[in-house]
Structure formats: C-alpha cells, structure tokens
Coordinates of N, CA and C in Angstrom, one line a residue:
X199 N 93.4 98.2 85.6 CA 94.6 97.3 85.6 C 95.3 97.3 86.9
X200 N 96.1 98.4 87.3 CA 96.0 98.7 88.8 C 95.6 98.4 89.8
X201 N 94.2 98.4 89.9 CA 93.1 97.6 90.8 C 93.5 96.2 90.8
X202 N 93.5 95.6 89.6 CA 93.8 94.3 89.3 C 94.7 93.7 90.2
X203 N 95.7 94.4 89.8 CA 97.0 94.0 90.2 C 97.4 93.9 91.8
X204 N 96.9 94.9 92.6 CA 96.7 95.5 93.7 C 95.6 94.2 94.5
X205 N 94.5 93.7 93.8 CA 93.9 92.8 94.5 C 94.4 91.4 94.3
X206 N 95.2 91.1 93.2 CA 95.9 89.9 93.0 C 97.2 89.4 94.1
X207 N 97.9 90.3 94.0 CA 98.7 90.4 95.4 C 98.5 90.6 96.4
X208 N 97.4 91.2 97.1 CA 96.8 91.0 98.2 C 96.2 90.1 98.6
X209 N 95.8 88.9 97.3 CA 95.5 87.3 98.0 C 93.7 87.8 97.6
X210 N 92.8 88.7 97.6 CA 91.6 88.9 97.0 C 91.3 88.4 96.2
X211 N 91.5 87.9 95.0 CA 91.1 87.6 93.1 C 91.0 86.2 94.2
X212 N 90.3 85.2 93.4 CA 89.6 83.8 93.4 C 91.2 83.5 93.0
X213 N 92.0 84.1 92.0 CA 93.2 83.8 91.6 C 94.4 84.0 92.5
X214 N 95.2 83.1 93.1 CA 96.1 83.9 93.7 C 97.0 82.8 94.0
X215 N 98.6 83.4 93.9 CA 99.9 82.6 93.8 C 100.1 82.8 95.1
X216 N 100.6 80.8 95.3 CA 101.1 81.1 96.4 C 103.1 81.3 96.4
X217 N 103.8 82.1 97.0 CA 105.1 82.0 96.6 C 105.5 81.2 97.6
X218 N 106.5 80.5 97.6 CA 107.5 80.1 98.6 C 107.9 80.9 99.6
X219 N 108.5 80.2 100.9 CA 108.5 81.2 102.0 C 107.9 82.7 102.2
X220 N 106.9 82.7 102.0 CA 106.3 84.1 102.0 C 104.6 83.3 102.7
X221 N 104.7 83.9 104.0 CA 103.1 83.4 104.8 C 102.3 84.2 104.0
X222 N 101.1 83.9 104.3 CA 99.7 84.4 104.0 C 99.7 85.7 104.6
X223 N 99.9 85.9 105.4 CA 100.0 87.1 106.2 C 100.8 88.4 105.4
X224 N 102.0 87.7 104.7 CA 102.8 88.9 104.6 C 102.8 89.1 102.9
X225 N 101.4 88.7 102.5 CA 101.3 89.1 101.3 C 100.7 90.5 100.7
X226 N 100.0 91.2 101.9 CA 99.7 92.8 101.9 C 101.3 93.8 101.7
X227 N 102.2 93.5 102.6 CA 103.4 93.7 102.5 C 104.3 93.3 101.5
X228 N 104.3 92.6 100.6 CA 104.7 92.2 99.4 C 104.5 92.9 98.5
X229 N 103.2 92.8 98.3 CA 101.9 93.5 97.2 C 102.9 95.3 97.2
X230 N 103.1 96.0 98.9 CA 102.9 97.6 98.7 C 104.8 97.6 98.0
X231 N 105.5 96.3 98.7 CA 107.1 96.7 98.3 C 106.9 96.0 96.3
X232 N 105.9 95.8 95.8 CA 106.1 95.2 94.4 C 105.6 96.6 93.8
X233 N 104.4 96.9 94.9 CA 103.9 98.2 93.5 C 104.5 99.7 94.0
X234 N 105.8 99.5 95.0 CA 106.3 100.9 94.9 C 107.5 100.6 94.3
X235 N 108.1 99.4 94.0 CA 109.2 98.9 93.0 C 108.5 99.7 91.4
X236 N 107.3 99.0 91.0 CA 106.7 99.5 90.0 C 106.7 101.2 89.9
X237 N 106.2 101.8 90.9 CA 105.9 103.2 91.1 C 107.2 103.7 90.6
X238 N 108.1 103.3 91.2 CA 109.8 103.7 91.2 C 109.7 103.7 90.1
X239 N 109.9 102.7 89.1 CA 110.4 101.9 87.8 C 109.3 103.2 86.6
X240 N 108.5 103.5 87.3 CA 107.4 104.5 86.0 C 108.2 105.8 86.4
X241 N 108.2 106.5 86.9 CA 108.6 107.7 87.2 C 110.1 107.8 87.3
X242 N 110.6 106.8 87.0 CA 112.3 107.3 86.2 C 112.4 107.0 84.9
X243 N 112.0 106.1 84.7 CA 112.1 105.8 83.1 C 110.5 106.4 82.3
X244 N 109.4 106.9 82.5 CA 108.5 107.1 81.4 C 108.7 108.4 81.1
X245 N 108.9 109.4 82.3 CA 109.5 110.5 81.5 C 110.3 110.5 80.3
X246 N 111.4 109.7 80.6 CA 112.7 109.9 79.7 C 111.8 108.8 78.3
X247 N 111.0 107.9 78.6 CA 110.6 107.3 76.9 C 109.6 108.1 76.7
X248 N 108.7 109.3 77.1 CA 108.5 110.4 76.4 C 109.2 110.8 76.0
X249 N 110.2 111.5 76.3 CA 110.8 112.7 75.8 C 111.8 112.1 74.6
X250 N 112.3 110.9 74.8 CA 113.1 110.3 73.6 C 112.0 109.9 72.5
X251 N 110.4 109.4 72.9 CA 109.4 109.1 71.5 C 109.3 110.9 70.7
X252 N 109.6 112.0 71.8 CA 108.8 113.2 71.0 C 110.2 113.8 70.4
X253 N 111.4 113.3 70.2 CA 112.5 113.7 69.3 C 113.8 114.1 70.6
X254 N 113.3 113.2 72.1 CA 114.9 114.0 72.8 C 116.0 112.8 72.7
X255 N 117.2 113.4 72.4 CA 118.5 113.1 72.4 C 119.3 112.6 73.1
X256 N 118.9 111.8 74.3 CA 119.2 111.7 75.5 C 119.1 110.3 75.7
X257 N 120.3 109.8 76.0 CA 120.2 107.8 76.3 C 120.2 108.2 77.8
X258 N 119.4 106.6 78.2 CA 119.7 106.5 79.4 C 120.7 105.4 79.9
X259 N 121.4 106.0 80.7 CA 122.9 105.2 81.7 C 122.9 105.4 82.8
X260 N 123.6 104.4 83.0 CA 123.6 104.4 85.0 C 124.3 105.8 85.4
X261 N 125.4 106.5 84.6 CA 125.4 107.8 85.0 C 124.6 108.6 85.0
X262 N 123.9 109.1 83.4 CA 122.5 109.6 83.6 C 122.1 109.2 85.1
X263 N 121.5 108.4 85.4 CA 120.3 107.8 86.9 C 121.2 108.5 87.7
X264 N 122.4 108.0 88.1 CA 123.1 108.5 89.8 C 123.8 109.7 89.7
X265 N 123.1 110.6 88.0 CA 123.4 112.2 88.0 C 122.3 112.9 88.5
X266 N 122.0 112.6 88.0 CA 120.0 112.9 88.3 C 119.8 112.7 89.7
X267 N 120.0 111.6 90.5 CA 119.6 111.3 91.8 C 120.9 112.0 92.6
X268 N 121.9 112.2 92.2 CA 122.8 113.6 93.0 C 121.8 115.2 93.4
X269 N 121.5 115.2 91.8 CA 120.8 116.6 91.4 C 119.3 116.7 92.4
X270 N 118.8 115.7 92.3 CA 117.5 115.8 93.3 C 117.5 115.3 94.8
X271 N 119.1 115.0 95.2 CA 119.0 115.2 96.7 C 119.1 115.8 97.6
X272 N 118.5 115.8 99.0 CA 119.1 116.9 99.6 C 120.2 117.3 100.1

C-alpha cells in the first residue's frame, strides 16, 4: 500500500493527478512532505489508539500533544 502511494505521488502509476500550481518537477517533493505528514500523523496518534483499544484511560487533547512534545524535547 505504501509502495502504492509513494509511486502515485511521484507521478510513476499510468495514474496520476495533476494539482494546480504544483510543476511536474516538484511532485517528488510533495510526495516526501505528504508521506512525512502521514509518518508524523501514525506515530502520535497509533500508539495512543492502541493503548485506548487494549483498556487505556487516556483521551487525547491538544494539551496531552504539547505535554508530550515538552517531555520529549531537548
């Protein structure tokens, strides 16, 4: 699925959108700022819908997020 997605936005697949203002060129660059958005978006939130599917107690809020991202800076 990954693969998929990764050659879709790179303009590879026979399939491929063209967006507005966005050249042909700068669709490798798109593709890496969409799937480190994604990367981001899995590794703050799947943890926490593990741990809330296996019985944790814990909502997420924007304080939760910018408590957490206090705690893990340097």
């Amino acid at each position: 699925m990954l693969q998929l997605l990764i050659q879709f936005l790179s303009g590879s697949l026979p399939i491929t959108l063209q967006i507005p203002f966005v050249p042909d060129d700068a669709m490798p660059v798109l593709a890496q700022v969409v799937l480190g958005v994604l990367l981001t978006l899995v590794v703050v939130f799947a943890p926490r819908g593990v741990i809330d599917f296996f019985g944790g107690r814990s909502t997420l809020s924007i304080a939760y997020l910018r408590r957490s991202l206090r705690e893990t800076s340097v």
